[in-house]
Coordinates of C-alpha atoms in Angstrom, one line a residue:
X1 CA 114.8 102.7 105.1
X2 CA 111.8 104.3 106.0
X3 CA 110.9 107.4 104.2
X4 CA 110.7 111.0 105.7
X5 CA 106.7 110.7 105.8
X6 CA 107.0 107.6 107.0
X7 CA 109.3 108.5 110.3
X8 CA 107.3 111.3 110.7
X9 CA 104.0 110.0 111.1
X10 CA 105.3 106.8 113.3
X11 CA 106.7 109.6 115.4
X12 CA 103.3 111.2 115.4
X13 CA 101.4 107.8 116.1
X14 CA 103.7 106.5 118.9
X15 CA 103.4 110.3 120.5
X16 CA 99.2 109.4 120.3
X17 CA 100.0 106.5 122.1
X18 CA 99.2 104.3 119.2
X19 CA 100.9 100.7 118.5
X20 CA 102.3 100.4 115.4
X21 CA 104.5 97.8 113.3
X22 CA 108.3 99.5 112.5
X23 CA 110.6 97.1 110.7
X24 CA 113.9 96.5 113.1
X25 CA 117.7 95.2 112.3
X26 CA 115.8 91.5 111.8
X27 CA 112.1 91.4 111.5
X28 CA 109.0 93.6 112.1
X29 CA 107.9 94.4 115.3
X30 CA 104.8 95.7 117.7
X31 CA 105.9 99.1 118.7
X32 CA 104.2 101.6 121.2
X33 CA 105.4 104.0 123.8
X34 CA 107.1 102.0 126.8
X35 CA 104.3 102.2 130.1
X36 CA 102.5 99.2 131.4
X37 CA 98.9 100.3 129.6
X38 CA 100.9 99.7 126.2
X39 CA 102.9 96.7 127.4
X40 CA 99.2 94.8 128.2
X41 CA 97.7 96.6 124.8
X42 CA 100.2 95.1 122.8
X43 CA 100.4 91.5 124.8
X44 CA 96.5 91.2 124.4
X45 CA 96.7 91.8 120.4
X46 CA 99.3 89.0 120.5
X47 CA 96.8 86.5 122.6
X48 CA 99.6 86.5 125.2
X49 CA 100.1 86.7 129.1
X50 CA 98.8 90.4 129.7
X51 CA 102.5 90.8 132.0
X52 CA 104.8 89.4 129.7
X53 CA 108.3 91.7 129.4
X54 CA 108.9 93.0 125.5
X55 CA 112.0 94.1 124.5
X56 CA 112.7 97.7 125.2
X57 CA 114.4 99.6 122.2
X58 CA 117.0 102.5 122.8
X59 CA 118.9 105.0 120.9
X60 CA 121.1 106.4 123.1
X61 CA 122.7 105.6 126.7
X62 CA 121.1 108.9 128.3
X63 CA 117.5 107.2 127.9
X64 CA 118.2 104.6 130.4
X65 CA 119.3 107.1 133.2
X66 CA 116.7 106.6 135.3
X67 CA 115.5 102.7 134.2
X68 CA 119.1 101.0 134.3
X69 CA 122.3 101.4 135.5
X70 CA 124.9 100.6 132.2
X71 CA 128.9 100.2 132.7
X72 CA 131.6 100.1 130.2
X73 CA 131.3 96.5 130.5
X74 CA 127.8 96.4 129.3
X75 CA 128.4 99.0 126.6
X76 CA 131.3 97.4 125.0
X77 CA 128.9 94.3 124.7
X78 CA 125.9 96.0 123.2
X79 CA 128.6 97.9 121.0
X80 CA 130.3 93.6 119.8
X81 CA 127.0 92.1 119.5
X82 CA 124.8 93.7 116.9
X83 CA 121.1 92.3 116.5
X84 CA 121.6 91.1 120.2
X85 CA 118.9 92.1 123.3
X86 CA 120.2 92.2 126.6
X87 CA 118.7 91.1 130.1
X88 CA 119.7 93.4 132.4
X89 CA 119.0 93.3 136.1
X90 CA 116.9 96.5 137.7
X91 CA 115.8 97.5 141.0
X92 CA 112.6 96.5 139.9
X93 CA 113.3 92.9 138.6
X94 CA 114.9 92.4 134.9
X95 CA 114.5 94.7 131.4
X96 CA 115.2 93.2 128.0
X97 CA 117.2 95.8 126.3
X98 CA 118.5 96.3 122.3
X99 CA 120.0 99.5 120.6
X100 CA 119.4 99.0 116.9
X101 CA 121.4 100.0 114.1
X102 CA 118.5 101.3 111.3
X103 CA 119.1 104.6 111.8
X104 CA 115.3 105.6 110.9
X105 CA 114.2 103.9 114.0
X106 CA 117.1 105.8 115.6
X107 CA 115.5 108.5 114.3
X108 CA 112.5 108.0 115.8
X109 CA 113.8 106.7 119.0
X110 CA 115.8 110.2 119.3
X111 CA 112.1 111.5 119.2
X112 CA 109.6 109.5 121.2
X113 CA 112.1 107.7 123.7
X114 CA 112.2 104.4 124.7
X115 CA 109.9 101.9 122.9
X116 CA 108.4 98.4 123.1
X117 CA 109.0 95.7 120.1
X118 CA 108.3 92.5 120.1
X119 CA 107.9 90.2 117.0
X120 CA 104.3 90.7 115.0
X121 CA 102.8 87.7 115.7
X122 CA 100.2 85.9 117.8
X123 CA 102.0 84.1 120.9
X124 CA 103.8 80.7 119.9
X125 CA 103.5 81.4 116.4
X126 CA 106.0 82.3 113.8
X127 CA 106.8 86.0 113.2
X128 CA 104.9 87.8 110.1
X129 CA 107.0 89.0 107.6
X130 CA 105.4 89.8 103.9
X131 CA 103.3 93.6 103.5
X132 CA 100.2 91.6 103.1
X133 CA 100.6 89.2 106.4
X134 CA 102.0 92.5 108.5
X135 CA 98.9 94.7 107.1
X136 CA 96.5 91.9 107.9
X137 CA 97.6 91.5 111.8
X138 CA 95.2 94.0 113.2
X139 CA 92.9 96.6 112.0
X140 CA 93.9 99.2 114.4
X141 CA 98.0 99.6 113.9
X142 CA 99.5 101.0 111.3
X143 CA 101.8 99.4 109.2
X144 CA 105.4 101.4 108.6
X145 CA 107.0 99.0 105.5
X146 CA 110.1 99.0 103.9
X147 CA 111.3 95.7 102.7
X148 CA 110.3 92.2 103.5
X149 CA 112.2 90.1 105.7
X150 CA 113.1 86.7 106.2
X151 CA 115.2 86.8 109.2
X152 CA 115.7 85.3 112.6
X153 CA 114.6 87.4 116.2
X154 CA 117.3 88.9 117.8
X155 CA 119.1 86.9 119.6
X156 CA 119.4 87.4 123.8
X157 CA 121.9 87.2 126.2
X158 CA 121.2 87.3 130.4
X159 CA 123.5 89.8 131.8
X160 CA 123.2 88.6 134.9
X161 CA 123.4 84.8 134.3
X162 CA 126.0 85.3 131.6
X163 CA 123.8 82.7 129.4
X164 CA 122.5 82.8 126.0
X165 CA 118.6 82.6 126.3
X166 CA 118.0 82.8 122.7

């Protein structure tokens, strides 16, 4: 678990606008603010397609008022399948959804909103997971460390397609 500091500060650095690397239910990920500027910020320090989707974190149902529409259905799913992202459809085309169960990034979410994560690598490579591989990833974000992993992604389901893609 993250320390007190530790929450507060990634609070402080996503509310800057800042991408930073927060350890998730499986591995560490590239976090920022959820807009299209930080979506193509964070693809580009990956050396991946500036438009790619990233998974959007939540903490609670409320923050996806206005993004997605989410039935009992949908809930009960997310609520049976732990570590799991969801592909749910939008007016807009599809978003990749996962509420985690750390509560210090709940924490965090119940402060900044919705946020991007994606795994902290550079594209088609494996996932970094010891201090010194996660600190060395890019001068500019912050590292927020806990514990070292050696875990898989989450894993994702389509909604829509009712298919495992992951």
């Amino acid at each position: 678990m993250l320390t007190k500091e530790q929450i507060a500060n990634a609070v402080a650095n996503l509310k800057d606008n800042r991408i930073i690397i927060l350890p998730t239910d499986t591995i560490y990920g590239l976090s920022s603010i959820v807009n299209s500027t930080n979506k193509i910020r964070i693809n580009e320090l990956k050396k991946a397609e500036k438009n790619k989707e990233l998974i959007t974190l939540f903490s609670k149902y409320k923050q996806l008022k206005n993004v997605v529409k989410i039935d009992k259905e949908i809930k009960k799913f997310i609520k049976t399948h732990q570590n799991t992202t969801i592909i749910l459809k939008t007016q807009n085309g599809t978003i990749a959804l996962r509420r985690p169960k750390r509560k210090d990034l709940n924490k965090i979410l119940n402060q900044v909103g919705l946020i991007y994560s994606t795994s902290v690598n550079t594209h088609g490579e494996p996932p970094l997971f010891s201090q010194s591989e996660l600190k060395k990833f890019h001068k500019t974000v912050n590292l927020y460390f806990d514990q070292e992993y050696n875990a898989a992604p989450s894993r994702i389901f389509d909604w829509e397609n009712k298919i495992w893609v992951r």
